[in-house]
PDB file of C-alpha atoms in Angstrom:
ATOM      1  CA  MET A   1     116.994 -44.793 105.916  1.00  0.00           C
ATOM      2  CA  ILE A   2     120.664 -46.009 104.927  1.00  0.00           C
ATOM      3  CA  TYR A   3     123.309 -44.009 103.048  1.00  0.00           C
ATOM      4  CA  ILE A   4     125.891 -46.033 101.444  1.00  0.00           C
ATOM      5  CA  SER A   5     128.817 -44.454  99.542  1.00  0.00           C
ATOM      6  CA  ARG A   6     131.413 -45.697  97.197  1.00  0.00           C
ATOM      7  CA  LYS A   7     134.629 -43.696  96.412  1.00  0.00           C
ATOM      8  CA  GLU A   8     136.465 -43.859  93.025  1.00  0.00           C
ATOM      9  CA  HIS A   9     139.626 -42.026  91.796  1.00  0.00           C
ATOM     10  CA  PHE A  10     140.751 -40.478  88.511  1.00  0.00           C
ATOM     11  CA  ASN A  11     143.295 -38.240  87.337  1.00  0.00           C
ATOM     12  CA  ALA A  12     142.329 -35.438  84.730  1.00  0.00           C
ATOM     13  CA  ALA A  13     143.611 -32.014  83.424  1.00  0.00           C
ATOM     14  CA  HIS A  14     141.522 -29.094  82.824  1.00  0.00           C
ATOM     15  CA  LYS A  15     141.831 -25.210  82.379  1.00  0.00           C
ATOM     16  CA  LEU A  16     139.047 -22.898  83.653  1.00  0.00           C
ATOM     17  CA  TRP A  17     138.501 -20.422  80.801  1.00  0.00           C
ATOM     18  CA  ASN A  18     135.509 -18.575  79.751  1.00  0.00           C
ATOM     19  CA  PRO A  19     135.721 -17.743  75.920  1.00  0.00           C
ATOM     20  CA  LYS A  20     133.681 -14.769  76.098  1.00  0.00           C
ATOM     21  CA  TRP A  21     136.104 -12.978  78.243  1.00  0.00           C
ATOM     22  CA  SER A  22     139.462 -11.515  77.346  1.00  0.00           C
ATOM     23  CA  ASP A  23     142.656 -13.309  78.394  1.00  0.00           C
ATOM     24  CA  GLU A  24     143.258 -10.666  81.114  1.00  0.00           C
ATOM     25  CA  LYS A  25     139.850 -11.265  82.603  1.00  0.00           C
ATOM     26  CA  ASN A  26     140.304 -15.006  82.595  1.00  0.00           C
ATOM     27  CA  PHE A  27     143.688 -14.827  84.245  1.00  0.00           C
ATOM     28  CA  GLU A  28     142.015 -12.301  86.870  1.00  0.00           C
ATOM     29  CA  VAL A  29     139.184 -14.486  87.755  1.00  0.00           C
ATOM     30  CA  PHE A  30     140.842 -17.980  87.441  1.00  0.00           C
ATOM     31  CA  GLY A  31     144.340 -17.358  88.211  1.00  0.00           C
ATOM     32  CA  PRO A  32     146.895 -20.281  87.640  1.00  0.00           C
ATOM     33  CA  CYS A  33     143.774 -22.320  87.029  1.00  0.00           C
ATOM     34  CA  ALA A  34     143.761 -20.506  83.508  1.00  0.00           C
ATOM     35  CA  ASN A  35     146.934 -21.811  82.456  1.00  0.00           C
ATOM     36  CA  VAL A  36     147.026 -21.951  78.697  1.00  0.00           C
ATOM     37  CA  ASN A  37     148.836 -25.469  78.915  1.00  0.00           C
ATOM     38  CA  TRP A  38     146.301 -26.855  81.405  1.00  0.00           C
ATOM     39  CA  HIS A  39     146.777 -28.370  84.829  1.00  0.00           C
ATOM     40  CA  GLY A  40     145.850 -31.628  86.687  1.00  0.00           C
ATOM     41  CA  HIS A  41     144.241 -32.909  89.717  1.00  0.00           C
ATOM     42  CA  ASN A  42     143.854 -36.235  91.396  1.00  0.00           C
ATOM     43  CA  PHE A  43     140.251 -36.414  91.908  1.00  0.00           C
ATOM     44  CA  GLU A  44     138.080 -38.345  94.240  1.00  0.00           C
ATOM     45  CA  LEU A  45     134.428 -39.135  93.448  1.00  0.00           C
ATOM     46  CA  ILE A  46     131.981 -40.127  96.155  1.00  0.00           C
ATOM     47  CA  VAL A  47     128.739 -41.600  95.012  1.00  0.00           C
ATOM     48  CA  THR A  48     126.163 -41.965  97.866  1.00  0.00           C
ATOM     49  CA  VAL A  49     123.100 -44.008  97.295  1.00  0.00           C
ATOM     50  CA  LYS A  50     120.206 -43.749  99.857  1.00  0.00           C
ATOM     51  CA  GLY A  51     117.534 -46.367 100.542  1.00  0.00           C
ATOM     52  CA  LEU A  52     116.400 -49.296 102.389  1.00  0.00           C
ATOM     53  CA  PRO A  53     118.103 -52.715 102.691  1.00  0.00           C
ATOM     54  CA  ASP A  54     116.772 -55.399 100.188  1.00  0.00           C
ATOM     55  CA  PRO A  55     115.193 -57.907 102.600  1.00  0.00           C
ATOM     56  CA  GLU A  56     116.646 -60.849 100.478  1.00  0.00           C
ATOM     57  CA  THR A  57     120.266 -59.549 100.242  1.00  0.00           C
ATOM     58  CA  GLY A  58     120.541 -56.819 103.143  1.00  0.00           C
ATOM     59  CA  PHE A  59     121.995 -54.347 100.515  1.00  0.00           C
ATOM     60  CA  VAL A  60     120.523 -50.982  99.731  1.00  0.00           C
ATOM     61  CA  VAL A  61     122.816 -51.453  96.447  1.00  0.00           C
ATOM     62  CA  ASP A  62     125.406 -53.971  95.590  1.00  0.00           C
ATOM     63  CA  LEU A  63     128.654 -52.265  95.996  1.00  0.00           C
ATOM     64  CA  LYS A  64     130.448 -54.329  93.329  1.00  0.00           C
ATOM     65  CA  GLN A  65     127.702 -53.138  90.758  1.00  0.00           C
ATOM     66  CA  LEU A  66     127.912 -49.667  91.957  1.00  0.00           C
ATOM     67  CA  SER A  67     131.850 -49.651  91.441  1.00  0.00           C
ATOM     68  CA  THR A  68     131.437 -51.149  88.019  1.00  0.00           C
ATOM     69  CA  LEU A  69     128.663 -48.795  87.014  1.00  0.00           C
ATOM     70  CA  ILE A  70     130.679 -45.620  88.226  1.00  0.00           C
ATOM     71  CA  ARG A  71     133.924 -46.785  86.300  1.00  0.00           C
ATOM     72  CA  ARG A  72     132.183 -47.589  83.146  1.00  0.00           C
ATOM     73  CA  SER A  73     129.826 -44.611  83.088  1.00  0.00           C
ATOM     74  CA  VAL A  74     132.086 -41.960  84.399  1.00  0.00           C
ATOM     75  CA  ILE A  75     135.842 -42.959  85.318  1.00  0.00           C
ATOM     76  CA  ASP A  76     136.631 -44.467  82.054  1.00  0.00           C
ATOM     77  CA  LYS A  77     135.622 -41.438  80.293  1.00  0.00           C
ATOM     78  CA  VAL A  78     137.564 -38.898  82.161  1.00  0.00           C
ATOM     79  CA  ASP A  79     140.523 -40.857  83.855  1.00  0.00           C
ATOM     80  CA  HIS A  80     143.725 -39.541  82.295  1.00  0.00           C
ATOM     81  CA  LYS A  81     141.889 -37.243  79.928  1.00  0.00           C
ATOM     82  CA  ASN A  82     141.738 -33.446  79.308  1.00  0.00           C
ATOM     83  CA  LEU A  83     138.275 -32.397  80.696  1.00  0.00           C
ATOM     84  CA  ASN A  84     138.130 -29.475  78.185  1.00  0.00           C
ATOM     85  CA  VAL A  85     138.557 -31.535  74.960  1.00  0.00           C
ATOM     86  CA  ASP A  86     138.604 -35.167  75.395  1.00  0.00           C
ATOM     87  CA  VAL A  87     135.190 -35.501  77.326  1.00  0.00           C
ATOM     88  CA  ASP A  88     132.224 -35.359  75.098  1.00  0.00           C
ATOM     89  CA  PHE A  89     129.780 -34.507  77.900  1.00  0.00           C
ATOM     90  CA  MET A  90     131.908 -31.585  78.809  1.00  0.00           C
ATOM     91  CA  VAL A  91     132.422 -29.974  75.191  1.00  0.00           C
ATOM     92  CA  GLY A  92     131.244 -26.535  75.408  1.00  0.00           C
ATOM     93  CA  LYS A  93     131.021 -26.360  79.040  1.00  0.00           C
ATOM     94  CA  LEU A  94     133.198 -24.547  81.676  1.00  0.00           C
ATOM     95  CA  ALA A  95     135.391 -27.356  83.150  1.00  0.00           C
ATOM     96  CA  SER A  96     134.839 -26.337  86.876  1.00  0.00           C
ATOM     97  CA  CYS A  97     134.070 -28.830  89.563  1.00  0.00           C
ATOM     98  CA  GLU A  98     130.604 -27.562  89.773  1.00  0.00           C
ATOM     99  CA  ILE A  99     129.642 -28.261  86.335  1.00  0.00           C
ATOM    100  CA  LEU A 100     131.514 -31.598  86.191  1.00  0.00           C
ATOM    101  CA  VAL A 101     129.587 -32.937  89.181  1.00  0.00           C
ATOM    102  CA  MET A 102     126.246 -31.951  87.526  1.00  0.00           C
ATOM    103  CA  GLU A 103     127.303 -33.755  84.506  1.00  0.00           C
ATOM    104  CA  PHE A 104     128.091 -36.822  86.466  1.00  0.00           C
ATOM    105  CA  TRP A 105     124.702 -36.661  88.235  1.00  0.00           C
ATOM    106  CA  LYS A 106     123.078 -36.719  84.909  1.00  0.00           C
ATOM    107  CA  ILE A 107     124.691 -40.016  83.923  1.00  0.00           C
ATOM    108  CA  LEU A 108     124.508 -41.736  87.145  1.00  0.00           C
ATOM    109  CA  GLU A 109     121.202 -40.819  88.496  1.00  0.00           C
ATOM    110  CA  PRO A 110     119.273 -43.115  85.950  1.00  0.00           C
ATOM    111  CA  ALA A 111     121.899 -45.685  85.962  1.00  0.00           C
ATOM    112  CA  VAL A 112     121.592 -46.361  89.698  1.00  0.00           C
ATOM    113  CA  LYS A 113     117.987 -46.611  89.512  1.00  0.00           C
ATOM    114  CA  GLU A 114     118.582 -49.864  87.176  1.00  0.00           C
ATOM    115  CA  ILE A 115     120.739 -51.553  89.811  1.00  0.00           C
ATOM    116  CA  THR A 116     118.886 -50.896  92.999  1.00  0.00           C
ATOM    117  CA  LYS A 117     115.087 -51.392  93.402  1.00  0.00           C
ATOM    118  CA  ASN A 118     115.220 -49.967  97.141  1.00  0.00           C
ATOM    119  CA  GLY A 119     117.314 -46.745  96.609  1.00  0.00           C
ATOM    120  CA  GLY A 120     118.377 -43.949  94.565  1.00  0.00           C
ATOM    121  CA  LEU A 121     121.329 -41.602  93.940  1.00  0.00           C
ATOM    122  CA  TYR A 122     121.464 -39.269  96.881  1.00  0.00           C
ATOM    123  CA  LYS A 123     124.617 -37.258  96.574  1.00  0.00           C
ATOM    124  CA  LEU A 124     127.817 -36.769  94.747  1.00  0.00           C
ATOM    125  CA  THR A 125     130.783 -35.466  96.254  1.00  0.00           C
ATOM    126  CA  LEU A 126     133.815 -34.596  94.099  1.00  0.00           C
ATOM    127  CA  TYR A 127     137.031 -33.666  95.510  1.00  0.00           C
ATOM    128  CA  GLU A 128     139.442 -31.762  93.367  1.00  0.00           C
ATOM    129  CA  THR A 129     142.118 -31.425  96.005  1.00  0.00           C
ATOM    130  CA  PRO A 130     142.226 -32.663  99.636  1.00  0.00           C
ATOM    131  CA  ARG A 131     140.803 -29.244 100.614  1.00  0.00           C
ATOM    132  CA  ASN A 132     138.442 -28.290  97.673  1.00  0.00           C
ATOM    133  CA  PHE A 133     135.416 -30.357  97.105  1.00  0.00           C
ATOM    134  CA  VAL A 134     131.865 -29.893  95.791  1.00  0.00           C
ATOM    135  CA  GLU A 135     128.628 -31.848  96.923  1.00  0.00           C
ATOM    136  CA  TYR A 136     125.484 -32.172  94.749  1.00  0.00           C
ATOM    137  CA  TYR A 137     122.161 -33.406  95.457  1.00  0.00           C
ATOM    138  CA  GLY A 138     120.586 -33.261  92.112  1.00  0.00           C
ATOM    139  CA  GLU A 139     117.950 -30.780  91.120  1.00  0.00           C
TER     140      GLU A 139
END
């Protein structure tokens, strides 16, 4: 089995804030990430596809097509945006990396199936900082 990955980059702002909680509890739980004026990150998204190489191309997935798909479906919607207010698929959701990567999966998983007949989405890795990242393997 082959695992092939593509890394993309985006910049976005967000705030971690639960509207059901008091200001005090939000600041206690989320600390500086609850800054009322938001804060930003230089995110890295790694999309990993799993499968067998196509006998005609040798590819599990064409990386040019995968890059275009990721950019059009996800990056263009979040880059230089406020995740809490500018991104339609995040409306009403907590803007944590955990929630964000799950929303990315919902978008990318069916789309990846359309560009490869021998593979499928295996894993998403989302770096919020060089030291903080989440991995998601779907449901």
